[in-house]
Tab-separated table of C-alpha atoms and ligand atoms in Angstrom:
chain	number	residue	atom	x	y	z
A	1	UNK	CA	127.378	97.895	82.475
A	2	UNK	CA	127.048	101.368	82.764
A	3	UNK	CA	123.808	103.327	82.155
A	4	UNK	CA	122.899	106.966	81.600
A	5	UNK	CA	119.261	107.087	83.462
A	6	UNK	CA	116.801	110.326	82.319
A	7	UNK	CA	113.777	111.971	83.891
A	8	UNK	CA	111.905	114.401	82.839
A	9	UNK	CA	108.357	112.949	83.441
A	10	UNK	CA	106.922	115.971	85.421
A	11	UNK	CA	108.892	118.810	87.390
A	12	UNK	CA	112.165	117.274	88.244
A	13	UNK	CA	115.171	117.232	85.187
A	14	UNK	CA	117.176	114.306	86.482
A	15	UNK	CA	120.266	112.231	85.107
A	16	UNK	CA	122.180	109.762	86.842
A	17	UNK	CA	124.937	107.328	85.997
A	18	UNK	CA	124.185	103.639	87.795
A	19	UNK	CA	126.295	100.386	87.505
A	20	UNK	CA	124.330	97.237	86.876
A	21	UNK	CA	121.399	98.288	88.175
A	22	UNK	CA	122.510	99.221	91.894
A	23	UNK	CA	125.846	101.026	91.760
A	24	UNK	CA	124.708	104.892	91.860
A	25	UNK	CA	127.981	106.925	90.707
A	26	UNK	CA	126.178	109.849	90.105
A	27	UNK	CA	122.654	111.428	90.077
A	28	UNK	CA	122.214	114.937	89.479
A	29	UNK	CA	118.294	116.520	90.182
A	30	UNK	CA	117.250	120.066	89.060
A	31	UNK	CA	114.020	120.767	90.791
A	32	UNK	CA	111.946	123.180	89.728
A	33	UNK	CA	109.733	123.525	92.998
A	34	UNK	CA	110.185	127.317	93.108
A	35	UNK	CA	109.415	127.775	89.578
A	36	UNK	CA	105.796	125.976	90.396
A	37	UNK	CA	105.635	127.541	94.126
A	38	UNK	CA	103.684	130.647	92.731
A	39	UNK	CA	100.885	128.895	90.661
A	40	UNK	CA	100.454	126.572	93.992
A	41	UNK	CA	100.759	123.486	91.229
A	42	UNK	CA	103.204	122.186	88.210
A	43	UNK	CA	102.635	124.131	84.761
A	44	UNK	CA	103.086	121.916	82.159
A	45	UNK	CA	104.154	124.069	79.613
A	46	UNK	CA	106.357	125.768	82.164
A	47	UNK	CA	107.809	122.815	82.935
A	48	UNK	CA	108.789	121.296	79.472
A	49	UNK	CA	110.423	125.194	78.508
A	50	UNK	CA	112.653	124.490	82.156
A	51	UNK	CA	113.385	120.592	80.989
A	52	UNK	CA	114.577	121.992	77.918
A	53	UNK	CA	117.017	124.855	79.399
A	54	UNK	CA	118.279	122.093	82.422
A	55	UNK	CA	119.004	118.816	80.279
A	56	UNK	CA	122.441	119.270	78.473
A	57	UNK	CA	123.432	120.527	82.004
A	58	UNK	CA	122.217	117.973	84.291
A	59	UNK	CA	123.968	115.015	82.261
A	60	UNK	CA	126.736	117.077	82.132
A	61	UNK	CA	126.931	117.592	85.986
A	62	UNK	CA	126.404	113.698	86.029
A	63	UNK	CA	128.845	112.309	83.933
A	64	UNK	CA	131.467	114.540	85.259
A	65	UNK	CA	130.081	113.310	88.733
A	66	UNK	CA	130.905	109.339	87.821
A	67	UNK	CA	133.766	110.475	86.015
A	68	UNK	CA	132.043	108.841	82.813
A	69	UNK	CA	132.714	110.304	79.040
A	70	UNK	CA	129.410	110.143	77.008
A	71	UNK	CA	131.135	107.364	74.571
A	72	UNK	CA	131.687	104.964	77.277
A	73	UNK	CA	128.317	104.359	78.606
A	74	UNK	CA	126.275	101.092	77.898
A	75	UNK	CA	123.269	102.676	76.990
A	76	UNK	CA	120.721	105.238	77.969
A	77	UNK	CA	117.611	104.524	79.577
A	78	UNK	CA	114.628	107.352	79.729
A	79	UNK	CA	111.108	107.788	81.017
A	80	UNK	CA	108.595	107.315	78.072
A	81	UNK	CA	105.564	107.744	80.430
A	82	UNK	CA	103.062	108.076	82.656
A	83	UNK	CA	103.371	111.914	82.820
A	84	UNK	CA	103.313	115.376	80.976
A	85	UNK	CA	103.715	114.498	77.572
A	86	UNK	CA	105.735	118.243	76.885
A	87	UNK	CA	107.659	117.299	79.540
A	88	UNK	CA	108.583	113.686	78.617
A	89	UNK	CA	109.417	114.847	75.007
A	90	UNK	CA	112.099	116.584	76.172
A	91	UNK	CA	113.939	113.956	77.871
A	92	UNK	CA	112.807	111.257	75.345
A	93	UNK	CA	114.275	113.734	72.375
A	94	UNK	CA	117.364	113.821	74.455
A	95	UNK	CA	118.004	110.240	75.218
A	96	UNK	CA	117.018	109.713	71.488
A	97	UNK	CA	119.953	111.922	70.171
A	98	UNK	CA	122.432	110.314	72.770
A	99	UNK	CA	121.624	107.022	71.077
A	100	UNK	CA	122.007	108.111	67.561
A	101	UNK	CA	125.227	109.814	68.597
A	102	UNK	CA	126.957	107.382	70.323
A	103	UNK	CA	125.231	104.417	68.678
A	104	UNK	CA	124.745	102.893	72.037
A	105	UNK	CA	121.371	100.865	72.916
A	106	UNK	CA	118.099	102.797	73.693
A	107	UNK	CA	115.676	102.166	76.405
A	108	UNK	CA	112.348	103.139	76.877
A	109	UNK	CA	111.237	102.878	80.743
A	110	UNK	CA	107.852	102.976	82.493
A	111	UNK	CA	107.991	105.814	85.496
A	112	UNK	CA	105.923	103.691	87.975
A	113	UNK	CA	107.898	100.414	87.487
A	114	UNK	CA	111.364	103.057	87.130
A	115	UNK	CA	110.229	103.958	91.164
A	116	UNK	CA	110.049	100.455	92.231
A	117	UNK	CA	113.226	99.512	91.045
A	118	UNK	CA	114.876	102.203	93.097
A	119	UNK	CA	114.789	99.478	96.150
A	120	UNK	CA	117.440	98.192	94.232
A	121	UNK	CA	119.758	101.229	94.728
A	122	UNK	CA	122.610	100.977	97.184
A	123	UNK	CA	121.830	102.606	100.450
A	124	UNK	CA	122.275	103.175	103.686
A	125	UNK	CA	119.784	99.438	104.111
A	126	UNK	CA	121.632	97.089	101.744
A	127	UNK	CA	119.162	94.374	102.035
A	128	UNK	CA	116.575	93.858	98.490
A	129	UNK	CA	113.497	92.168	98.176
A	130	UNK	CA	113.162	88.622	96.893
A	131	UNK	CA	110.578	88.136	94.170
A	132	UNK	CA	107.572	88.243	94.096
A	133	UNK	CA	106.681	91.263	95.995
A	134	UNK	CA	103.867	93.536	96.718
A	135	UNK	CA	104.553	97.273	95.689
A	136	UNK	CA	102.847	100.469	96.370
A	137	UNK	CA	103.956	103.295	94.550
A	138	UNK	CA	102.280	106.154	96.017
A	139	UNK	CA	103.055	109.838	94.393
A	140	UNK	CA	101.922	113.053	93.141
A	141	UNK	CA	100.738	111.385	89.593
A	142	UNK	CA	100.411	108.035	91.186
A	143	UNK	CA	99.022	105.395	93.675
A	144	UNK	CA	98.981	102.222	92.691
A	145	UNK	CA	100.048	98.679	94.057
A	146	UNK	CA	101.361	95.737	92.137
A	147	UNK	CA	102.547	92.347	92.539
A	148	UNK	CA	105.959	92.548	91.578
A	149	UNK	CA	107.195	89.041	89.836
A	150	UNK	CA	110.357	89.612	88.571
A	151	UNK	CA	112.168	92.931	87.281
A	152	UNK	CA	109.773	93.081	84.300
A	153	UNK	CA	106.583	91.743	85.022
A	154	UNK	CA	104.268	93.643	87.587
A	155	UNK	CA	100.824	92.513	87.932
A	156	UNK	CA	98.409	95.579	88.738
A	157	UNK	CA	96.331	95.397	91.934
A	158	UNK	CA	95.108	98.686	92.585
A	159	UNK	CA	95.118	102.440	91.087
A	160	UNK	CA	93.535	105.248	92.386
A	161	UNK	CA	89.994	106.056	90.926
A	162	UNK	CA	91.186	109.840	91.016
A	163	UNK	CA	93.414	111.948	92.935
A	164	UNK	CA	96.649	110.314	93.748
A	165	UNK	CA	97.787	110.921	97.345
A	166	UNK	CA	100.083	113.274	96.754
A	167	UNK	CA	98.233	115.101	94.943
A	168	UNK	CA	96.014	115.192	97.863
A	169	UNK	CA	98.696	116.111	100.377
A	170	UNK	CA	99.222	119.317	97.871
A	171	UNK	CA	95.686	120.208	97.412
A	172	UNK	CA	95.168	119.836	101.154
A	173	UNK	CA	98.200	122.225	101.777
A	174	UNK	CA	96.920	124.666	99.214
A	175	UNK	CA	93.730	124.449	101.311
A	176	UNK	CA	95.612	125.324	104.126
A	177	UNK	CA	97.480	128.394	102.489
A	178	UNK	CA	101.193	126.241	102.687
A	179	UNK	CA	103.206	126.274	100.009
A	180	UNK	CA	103.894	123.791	97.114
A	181	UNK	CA	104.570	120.917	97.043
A	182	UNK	CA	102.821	120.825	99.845
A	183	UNK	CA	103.609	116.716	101.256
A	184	UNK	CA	106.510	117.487	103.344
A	185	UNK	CA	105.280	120.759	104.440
A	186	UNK	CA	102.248	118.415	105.496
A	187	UNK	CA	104.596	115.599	106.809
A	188	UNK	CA	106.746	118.903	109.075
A	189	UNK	CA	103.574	120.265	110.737
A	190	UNK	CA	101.537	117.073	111.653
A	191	UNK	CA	104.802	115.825	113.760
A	192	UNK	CA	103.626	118.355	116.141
A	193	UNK	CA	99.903	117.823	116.049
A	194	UNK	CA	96.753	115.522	117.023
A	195	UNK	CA	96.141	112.646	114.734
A	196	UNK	CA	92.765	111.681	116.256
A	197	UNK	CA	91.988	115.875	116.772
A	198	UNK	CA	89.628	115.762	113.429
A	199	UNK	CA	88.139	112.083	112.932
A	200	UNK	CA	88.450	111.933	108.836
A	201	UNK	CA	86.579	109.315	107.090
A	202	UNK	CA	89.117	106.531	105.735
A	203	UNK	CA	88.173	106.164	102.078
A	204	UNK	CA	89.021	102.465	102.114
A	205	UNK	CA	85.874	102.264	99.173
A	206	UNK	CA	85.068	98.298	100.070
A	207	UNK	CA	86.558	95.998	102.523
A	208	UNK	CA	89.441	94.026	100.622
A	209	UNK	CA	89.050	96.556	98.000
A	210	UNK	CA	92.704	97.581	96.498
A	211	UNK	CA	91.976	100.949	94.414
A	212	UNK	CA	92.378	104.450	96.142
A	213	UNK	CA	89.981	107.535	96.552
A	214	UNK	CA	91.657	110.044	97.890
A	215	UNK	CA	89.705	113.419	96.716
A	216	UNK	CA	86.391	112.902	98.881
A	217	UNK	CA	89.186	113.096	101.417
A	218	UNK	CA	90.453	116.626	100.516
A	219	UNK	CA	86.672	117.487	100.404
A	220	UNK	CA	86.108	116.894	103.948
A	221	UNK	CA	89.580	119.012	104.722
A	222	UNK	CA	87.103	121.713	102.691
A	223	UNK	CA	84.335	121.304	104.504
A	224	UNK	CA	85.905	121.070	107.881
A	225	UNK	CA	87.632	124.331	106.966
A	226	UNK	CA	84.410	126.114	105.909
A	227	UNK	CA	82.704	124.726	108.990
A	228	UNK	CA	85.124	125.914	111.814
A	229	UNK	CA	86.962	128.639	109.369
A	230	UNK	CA	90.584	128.529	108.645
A	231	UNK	CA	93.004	127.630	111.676
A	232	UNK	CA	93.940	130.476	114.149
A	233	UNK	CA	96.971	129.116	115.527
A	234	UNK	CA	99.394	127.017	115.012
A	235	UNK	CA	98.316	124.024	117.176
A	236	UNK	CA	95.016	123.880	114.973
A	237	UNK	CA	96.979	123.817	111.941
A	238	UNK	CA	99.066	121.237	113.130
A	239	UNK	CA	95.921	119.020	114.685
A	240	UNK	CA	94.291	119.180	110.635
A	241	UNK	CA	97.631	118.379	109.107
A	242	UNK	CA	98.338	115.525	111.506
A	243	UNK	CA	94.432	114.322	111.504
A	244	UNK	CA	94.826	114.025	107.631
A	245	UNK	CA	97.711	112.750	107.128
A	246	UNK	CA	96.697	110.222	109.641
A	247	UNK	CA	93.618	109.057	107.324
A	248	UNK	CA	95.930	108.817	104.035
A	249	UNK	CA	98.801	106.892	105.713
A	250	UNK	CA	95.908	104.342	107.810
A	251	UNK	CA	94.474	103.779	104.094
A	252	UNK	CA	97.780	103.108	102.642
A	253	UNK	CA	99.096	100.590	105.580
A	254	UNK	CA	95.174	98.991	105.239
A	255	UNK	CA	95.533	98.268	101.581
A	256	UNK	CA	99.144	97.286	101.290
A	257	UNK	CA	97.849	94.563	104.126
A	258	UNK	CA	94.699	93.668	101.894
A	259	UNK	CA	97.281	93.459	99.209
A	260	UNK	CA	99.816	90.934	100.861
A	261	UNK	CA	96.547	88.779	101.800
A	262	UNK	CA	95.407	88.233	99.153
A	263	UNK	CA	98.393	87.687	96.983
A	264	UNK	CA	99.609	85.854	100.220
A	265	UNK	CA	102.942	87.269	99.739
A	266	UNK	CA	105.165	89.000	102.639
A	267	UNK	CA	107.765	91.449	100.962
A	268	UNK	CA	106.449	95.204	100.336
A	269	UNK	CA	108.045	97.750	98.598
A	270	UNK	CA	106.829	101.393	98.792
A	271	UNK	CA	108.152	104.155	97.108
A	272	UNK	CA	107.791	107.476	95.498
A	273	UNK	CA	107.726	111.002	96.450
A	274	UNK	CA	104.633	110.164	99.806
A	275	UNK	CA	107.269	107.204	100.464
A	276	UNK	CA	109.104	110.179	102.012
A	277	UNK	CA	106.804	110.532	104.290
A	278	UNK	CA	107.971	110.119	107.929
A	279	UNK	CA	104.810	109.039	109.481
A	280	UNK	CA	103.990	106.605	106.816
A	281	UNK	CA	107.611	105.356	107.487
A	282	UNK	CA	106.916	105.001	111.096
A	283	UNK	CA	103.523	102.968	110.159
A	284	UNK	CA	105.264	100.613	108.030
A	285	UNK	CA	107.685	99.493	110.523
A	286	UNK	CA	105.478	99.122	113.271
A	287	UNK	CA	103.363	97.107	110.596
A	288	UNK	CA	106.589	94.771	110.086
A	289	UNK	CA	106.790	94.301	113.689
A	290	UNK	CA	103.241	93.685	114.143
A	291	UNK	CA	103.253	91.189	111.530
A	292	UNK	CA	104.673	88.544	109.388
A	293	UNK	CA	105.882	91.258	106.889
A	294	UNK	CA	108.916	92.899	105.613
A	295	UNK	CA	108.960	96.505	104.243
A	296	UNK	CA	111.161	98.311	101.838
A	297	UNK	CA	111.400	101.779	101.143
A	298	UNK	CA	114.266	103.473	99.015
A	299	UNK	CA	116.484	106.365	100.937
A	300	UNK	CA	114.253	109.311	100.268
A	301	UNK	CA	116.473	110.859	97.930
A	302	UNK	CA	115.752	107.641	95.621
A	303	UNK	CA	111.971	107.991	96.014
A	304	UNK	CA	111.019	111.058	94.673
A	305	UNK	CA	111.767	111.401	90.698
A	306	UNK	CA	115.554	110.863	89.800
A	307	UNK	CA	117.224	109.244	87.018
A	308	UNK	CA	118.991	106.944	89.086
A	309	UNK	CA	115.978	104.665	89.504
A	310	UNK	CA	115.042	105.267	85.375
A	311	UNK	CA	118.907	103.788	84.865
A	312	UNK	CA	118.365	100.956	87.486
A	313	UNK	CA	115.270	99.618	85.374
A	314	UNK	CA	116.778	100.425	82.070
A	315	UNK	CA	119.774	97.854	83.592
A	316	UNK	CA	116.720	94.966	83.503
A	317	UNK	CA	115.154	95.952	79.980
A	318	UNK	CA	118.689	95.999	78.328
A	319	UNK	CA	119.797	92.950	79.762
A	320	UNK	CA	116.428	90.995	78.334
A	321	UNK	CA	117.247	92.926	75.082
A	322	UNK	CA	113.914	95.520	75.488
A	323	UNK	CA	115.458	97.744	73.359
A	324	UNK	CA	113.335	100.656	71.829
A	325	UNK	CA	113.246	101.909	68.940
A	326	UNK	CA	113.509	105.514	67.165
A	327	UNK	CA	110.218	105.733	66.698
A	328	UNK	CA	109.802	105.974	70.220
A	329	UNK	CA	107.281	108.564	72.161
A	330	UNK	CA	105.565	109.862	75.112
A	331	UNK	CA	103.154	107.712	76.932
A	332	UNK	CA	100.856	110.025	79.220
A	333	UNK	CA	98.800	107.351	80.742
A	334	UNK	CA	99.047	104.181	82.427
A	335	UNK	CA	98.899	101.587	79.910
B	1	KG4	O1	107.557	110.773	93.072
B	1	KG4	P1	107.406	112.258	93.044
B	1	KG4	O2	108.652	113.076	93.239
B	1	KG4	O3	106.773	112.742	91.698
B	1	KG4	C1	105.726	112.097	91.052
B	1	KG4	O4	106.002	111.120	90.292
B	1	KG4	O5	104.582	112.514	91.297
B	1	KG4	O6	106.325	112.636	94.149
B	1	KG4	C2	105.982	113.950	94.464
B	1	KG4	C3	104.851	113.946	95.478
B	1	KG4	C4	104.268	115.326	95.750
B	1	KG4	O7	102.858	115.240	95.700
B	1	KG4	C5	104.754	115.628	97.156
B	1	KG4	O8	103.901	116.483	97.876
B	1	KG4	C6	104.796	114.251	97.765
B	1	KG4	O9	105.307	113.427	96.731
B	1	KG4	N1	105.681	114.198	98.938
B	1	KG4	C7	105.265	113.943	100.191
B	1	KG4	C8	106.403	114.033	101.023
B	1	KG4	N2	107.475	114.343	100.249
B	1	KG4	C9	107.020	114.439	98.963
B	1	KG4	N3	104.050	113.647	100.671
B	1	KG4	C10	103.935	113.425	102.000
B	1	KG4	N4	104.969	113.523	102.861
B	1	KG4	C11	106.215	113.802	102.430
B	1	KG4	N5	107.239	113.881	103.276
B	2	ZN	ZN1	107.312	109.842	90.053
């Protein structure tokens, strides 16, 4: 089976063309990073207007890509939510018209669940999780753990109470007058710095505790900054950007540990866009040596927002018959 896979759930358009829920023939990503760069932060109505101009394109890019003709795909699979509604609509109205065109099967795909299942993706590391399986997905909209029982059902464990840590790696970098999005930015600079330079109190809220905080965390980048003044050269810079990331990635390993504990459970997927993240990378396999755990994180270009992942899920949901109907809309929240 063949699946068209569409994103549009915040500032990436994305199509892809994926076989059986693994076989990636195509996967075509417009980002519109420098369209956001000068507001330092996505605008949502900027956003939906680009979604709308990039779509037709983007599956047309991808289809050529898997040498694919719109009439012989399975079905198409989009994101229906968590995200910016104006932005969803557009991909949602899309996929919607594909369907009625074609006649082909509709399916309606949570984003966060969508990430997960881009483990599933061939890669350069072939090997997939068994079931059941802790997962964090940890983004700019998101950071939340699950435990993962089969392709459909996730149990939640954990969100965050506010900022996600993404969003907290771009507010931090906006802090520190770096662009947008400001993660790998972040991720470039603290390779070079001090993790223990600037001791940052780990938000870990409770012991055994499984939701995030991350913006008390960004307040104390404030405050440090308004205490010392901004960084004068380069090696200070680095030394904040390495001491913070160093907090967010020691609360992430902590809780994904908590998380395997007490679902007593060794296999742990973590993905989107902070999944990038090379010292969080680094953590997680030192982690798997350490202990009785096994890690899984999708080839970078498969954890930020693409439609590959959308299609791999959409693979699952089709084959249990989740089929959606017309009728169906944006979801902005987590439900
Ligand atoms: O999954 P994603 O593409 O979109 C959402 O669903 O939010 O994630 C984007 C987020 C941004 O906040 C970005 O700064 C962050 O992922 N990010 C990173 C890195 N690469 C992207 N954060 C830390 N280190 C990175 N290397
Ligand atoms: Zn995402």
């Amino acid at each position: 089976m063949v699946l068209l896979g569409i994103e549009t759930s915040c500032d990436d358009t994305s199509a892809a063309l994926v076989r059986n829920g693994k076989e990636v023939l195509s996967c075509v990503i417009a980002s519109q990073d420098t369209l956001h760069a000068e507001y330092g932060g996505v605008v949502p109505e900027l956003a939906s207007r680009r979604h709308t101009e990039s779509i037709v394109p983007v599956v047309e890019k991808a289809l050529k890509g898997a040498s694919v003709e719109l009439e012989d795909i399975d079905g198409v699979g989009v994101t229906m939510g968590p995200g910016l509604p104006g932005s969803l609509l557009v991909g949602i109205a899309f996929a919607k018209a594909v369907a009625y065109a074609t006649g082909k099967p509709l399916v309606a795909a949570n984003h966060l669940k969508a990430h997960v299942h881009a483990v599933f993706l061939d890669g350069d590391d072939k090997e997939t999780p068994a079931f059941p399986f802790v997962a964090l997905v940890v983004s700019g909209g998101h950071t939340s753990l699950f435990l993962v029982r089969d392709h459909i059902e996730f149990q939640p464990l954990g969100h965050t109470r506010d900022d996600a840590a993404g969003e907290a790696f771009d507010k931090v970098a906006k802090l520190l007058g770096l662009g947008y999005p400001g993660g790998v930015l972040i991720d470039r600079l603290a390779r070079r710095g001090n993790p223990g330079a600037v001791e940052f109190k780990r938000p870990y809220i409770a012991k055994d505790n499984l939701e995030f905080s991350f913006s008390g965390l960004k307040t104390a980048v404030l405050n440090h900054l308004k205490r010392h003044g901004t960084p004068n050269t380069e090696d200070e810079l680095m030394d904040i950007c390495a001491s913070f990331q160093e907090a967010v990635v020691d609360v992430l390993t902590q809780k994904i540990l908590w998380a395997t504990e007490k679902t007593d459970v060794r296999g742990v997927v973590v993905c989107g866009g902070v999944a990038c993240n090379l010292r969080l990378r680094e953590r997680l396999k030192e982690v798997e040596r350490e202990r009785d755990i096994k890690t899984y994180i999708p080839e970078p270009r498969y954890c930020s927002d693409n439609g590959a992942m959308v299609a791999a899920y959409a693979y699952h949901l089709l084959r249990e018959n989740m089929l959606a109907n017309m009728d169906v809309t944006a979801i902005s929240t987590i439900e």
